[in-house]
Amino acid sequence: MADDFFEDDDPYFLVTDKLDAGEAPQKVYVWAKKQRGRVKDEVLRDQWDEALHYIEAEYPELKLK
């Protein structure tokens, strides 16, 4: 499923893959937030933050914050 731009474990790819598969944005957001909480690496935490911000921007009607 991954192309040359994304790695299979990239948080943005994982989030968009779940959304493209039809999972509810609210559920994906909660899942991504849990994933972010488990990560110790600061760079990876930042990547999860970007993925969370993507969901917030794409679905502002959900008021996820």
CSV table of N, CA and C in Angstrom, one decimal:
chain,number,residue,atom,x,y,z
A,1,MET,N,0.8,-1.2,0.0
A,1,MET,CA,0.0,0.0,0.0
A,1,MET,C,0.9,1.3,0.0
A,2,ALA,N,2.0,1.2,0.6
A,2,ALA,CA,2.9,2.4,0.7
A,2,ALA,C,3.5,2.6,-0.7
A,3,ASP,N,3.7,3.9,-1.0
A,3,ASP,CA,4.4,4.3,-2.2
A,3,ASP,C,5.8,4.8,-1.8
A,4,ASP,N,6.5,5.4,-2.8
A,4,ASP,CA,7.8,5.8,-2.5
A,4,ASP,C,7.9,7.0,-1.5
A,5,PHE,N,6.8,7.7,-1.4
A,5,PHE,CA,6.7,8.9,-0.5
A,5,PHE,C,6.6,8.6,1.0
A,6,PHE,N,5.7,7.6,1.3
A,6,PHE,CA,5.4,7.3,2.6
A,6,PHE,C,6.0,5.9,3.0
A,7,GLU,N,6.4,5.8,4.3
A,7,GLU,CA,6.8,4.5,4.8
A,7,GLU,C,5.5,3.9,5.5
A,8,ASP,N,5.5,2.6,5.6
A,8,ASP,CA,4.3,1.9,6.2
A,8,ASP,C,4.1,2.3,7.6
A,9,ASP,N,5.1,2.7,8.4
A,9,ASP,CA,4.9,3.0,9.8
A,9,ASP,C,4.8,4.5,10.0
A,10,ASP,N,4.7,5.3,9.0
A,10,ASP,CA,4.6,6.8,9.1
A,10,ASP,C,3.2,7.1,9.7
A,11,PRO,N,3.2,7.9,10.7
A,11,PRO,CA,1.9,8.2,11.4
A,11,PRO,C,0.9,8.8,10.4
A,12,TYR,N,1.3,9.7,9.5
A,12,TYR,CA,0.4,10.4,8.6
A,12,TYR,C,-0.2,9.3,7.6
A,13,PHE,N,0.7,8.4,7.1
A,13,PHE,CA,0.2,7.3,6.3
A,13,PHE,C,-0.8,6.4,7.0
A,14,LEU,N,-0.5,6.1,8.2
A,14,LEU,CA,-1.4,5.2,9.0
A,14,LEU,C,-2.7,5.8,9.2
A,15,VAL,N,-2.7,7.1,9.5
A,15,VAL,CA,-4.0,7.9,9.7
A,15,VAL,C,-4.8,8.0,8.4
A,16,THR,N,-4.1,8.4,7.3
A,16,THR,CA,-4.9,8.5,6.1
A,16,THR,C,-5.3,7.2,5.5
A,17,ASP,N,-4.6,6.1,5.8
A,17,ASP,CA,-4.9,4.8,5.3
A,17,ASP,C,-6.2,4.4,6.1
A,18,LYS,N,-6.3,4.6,7.4
A,18,LYS,CA,-7.5,4.3,8.1
A,18,LYS,C,-8.7,5.1,7.6
A,19,LEU,N,-8.5,6.4,7.4
A,19,LEU,CA,-9.6,7.3,7.0
A,19,LEU,C,-10.0,6.8,5.6
A,20,ASP,N,-9.1,6.5,4.7
A,20,ASP,CA,-9.4,6.1,3.3
A,20,ASP,C,-10.2,4.8,3.3
A,21,ALA,N,-9.9,4.0,4.3
A,21,ALA,CA,-10.6,2.7,4.4
A,21,ALA,C,-12.0,2.8,5.0
A,22,GLY,N,-12.4,4.0,5.4
A,22,GLY,CA,-13.8,4.3,5.8
A,22,GLY,C,-14.0,4.3,7.3
A,23,GLU,N,-12.9,4.2,8.1
A,23,GLU,CA,-13.0,4.3,9.5
A,23,GLU,C,-13.5,5.7,9.9
A,24,ALA,N,-14.2,5.7,11.0
A,24,ALA,CA,-14.8,7.0,11.5
A,24,ALA,C,-13.6,7.9,11.9
A,25,PRO,N,-13.6,9.2,11.5
A,25,PRO,CA,-12.6,10.1,11.9
A,25,PRO,C,-12.4,10.2,13.4
A,26,GLN,N,-13.5,10.2,14.1
A,26,GLN,CA,-13.4,10.3,15.6
A,26,GLN,C,-12.6,9.1,16.2
A,27,LYS,N,-12.9,7.9,15.7
A,27,LYS,CA,-12.2,6.7,16.1
A,27,LYS,C,-10.7,6.7,15.7
A,28,VAL,N,-10.5,7.2,14.5
A,28,VAL,CA,-9.1,7.3,14.1
A,28,VAL,C,-8.3,8.3,15.0
A,29,TYR,N,-9.0,9.4,15.3
A,29,TYR,CA,-8.4,10.4,16.1
A,29,TYR,C,-8.0,9.9,17.5
A,30,VAL,N,-8.9,9.2,18.1
A,30,VAL,CA,-8.7,8.6,19.4
A,30,VAL,C,-7.6,7.6,19.3
A,31,TRP,N,-7.6,6.7,18.3
A,31,TRP,CA,-6.5,5.8,18.1
A,31,TRP,C,-5.1,6.4,18.0
A,32,ALA,N,-5.1,7.5,17.1
A,32,ALA,CA,-3.8,8.2,16.9
A,32,ALA,C,-3.3,8.9,18.1
A,33,LYS,N,-4.2,9.4,18.9
A,33,LYS,CA,-3.8,10.0,20.2
A,33,LYS,C,-3.2,9.0,21.1
A,34,LYS,N,-3.8,7.8,21.2
A,34,LYS,CA,-3.2,6.8,22.0
A,34,LYS,C,-1.8,6.4,21.5
A,35,GLN,N,-1.7,6.3,20.2
A,35,GLN,CA,-0.4,5.9,19.6
A,35,GLN,C,0.7,6.9,20.0
A,36,ARG,N,0.3,8.2,19.9
A,36,ARG,CA,1.2,9.3,20.2
A,36,ARG,C,1.6,9.2,21.6
A,37,GLY,N,0.7,8.8,22.5
A,37,GLY,CA,1.0,8.7,24.0
A,37,GLY,C,2.0,7.6,24.3
A,38,ARG,N,2.1,6.6,23.4
A,38,ARG,CA,3.0,5.5,23.7
A,38,ARG,C,4.4,5.8,23.2
A,39,VAL,N,4.6,6.8,22.4
A,39,VAL,CA,5.9,7.0,21.7
A,39,VAL,C,6.8,7.8,22.7
A,40,LYS,N,8.0,7.4,22.8
A,40,LYS,CA,9.0,8.1,23.6
A,40,LYS,C,9.9,9.1,22.7
A,41,ASP,N,10.1,8.7,21.5
A,41,ASP,CA,10.9,9.5,20.6
A,41,ASP,C,10.2,10.8,20.2
A,42,GLU,N,10.9,11.9,20.4
A,42,GLU,CA,10.4,13.2,20.2
A,42,GLU,C,10.0,13.5,18.7
A,43,VAL,N,10.8,13.0,17.8
A,43,VAL,CA,10.5,13.2,16.4
A,43,VAL,C,9.3,12.5,16.0
A,44,LEU,N,9.1,11.2,16.5
A,44,LEU,CA,7.9,10.5,16.2
A,44,LEU,C,6.7,11.1,16.8
A,45,ARG,N,6.8,11.6,18.0
A,45,ARG,CA,5.7,12.3,18.7
A,45,ARG,C,5.3,13.5,17.8
A,46,ASP,N,6.2,14.2,17.3
A,46,ASP,CA,5.9,15.4,16.4
A,46,ASP,C,5.2,14.9,15.2
A,47,GLN,N,5.6,13.7,14.6
A,47,GLN,CA,4.9,13.2,13.5
A,47,GLN,C,3.4,12.8,13.8
A,48,TRP,N,3.2,12.3,15.0
A,48,TRP,CA,1.9,11.9,15.4
A,48,TRP,C,1.1,13.2,15.6
A,49,ASP,N,1.7,14.3,16.1
A,49,ASP,CA,1.0,15.6,16.3
A,49,ASP,C,0.6,16.1,14.9
A,50,GLU,N,1.4,16.0,13.9
A,50,GLU,CA,1.0,16.4,12.6
A,50,GLU,C,-0.1,15.6,12.0
A,51,ALA,N,-0.1,14.3,12.3
A,51,ALA,CA,-1.3,13.5,11.9
A,51,ALA,C,-2.5,13.8,12.6
A,52,LEU,N,-2.4,14.1,13.9
A,52,LEU,CA,-3.6,14.6,14.6
A,52,LEU,C,-4.1,15.9,14.1
A,53,HIS,N,-3.2,16.8,13.8
A,53,HIS,CA,-3.6,18.1,13.2
A,53,HIS,C,-4.3,18.0,11.9
A,54,TYR,N,-3.8,17.0,11.1
A,54,TYR,CA,-4.4,16.7,9.8
A,54,TYR,C,-5.9,16.3,10.0
A,55,ILE,N,-6.2,15.4,10.9
A,55,ILE,CA,-7.6,15.0,11.2
A,55,ILE,C,-8.4,16.2,11.6
A,56,GLU,N,-7.9,17.0,12.5
A,56,GLU,CA,-8.6,18.2,13.0
A,56,GLU,C,-8.9,19.1,11.9
A,57,ALA,N,-8.0,19.3,11.0
A,57,ALA,CA,-8.2,20.2,9.8
A,57,ALA,C,-9.2,19.7,8.8
A,58,GLU,N,-9.1,18.4,8.6
A,58,GLU,CA,-10.0,17.8,7.6
A,58,GLU,C,-11.5,17.6,8.1
A,59,TYR,N,-11.6,17.5,9.4
A,59,TYR,CA,-12.9,17.3,10.0
A,59,TYR,C,-13.2,18.3,11.1
A,60,PRO,N,-13.3,19.6,10.8
A,60,PRO,CA,-13.5,20.6,11.9
A,60,PRO,C,-14.8,20.5,12.5
A,61,GLU,N,-15.8,19.9,11.8
A,61,GLU,CA,-17.1,19.8,12.4
A,61,GLU,C,-17.2,18.8,13.6
A,62,LEU,N,-16.2,18.0,13.7
A,62,LEU,CA,-16.1,17.0,14.8
A,62,LEU,C,-15.7,17.6,16.2
A,63,LYS,N,-15.1,18.8,16.1
A,63,LYS,CA,-14.6,19.4,17.3
A,63,LYS,C,-13.8,18.4,18.2
A,64,LEU,N,-12.7,18.0,17.7
A,64,LEU,CA,-12.0,16.9,18.3
A,64,LEU,C,-11.1,17.3,19.5
A,65,LYS,N,-10.8,18.6,19.6
A,65,LYS,CA,-10.0,19.0,20.8
A,65,LYS,C,-10.8,19.1,22.0
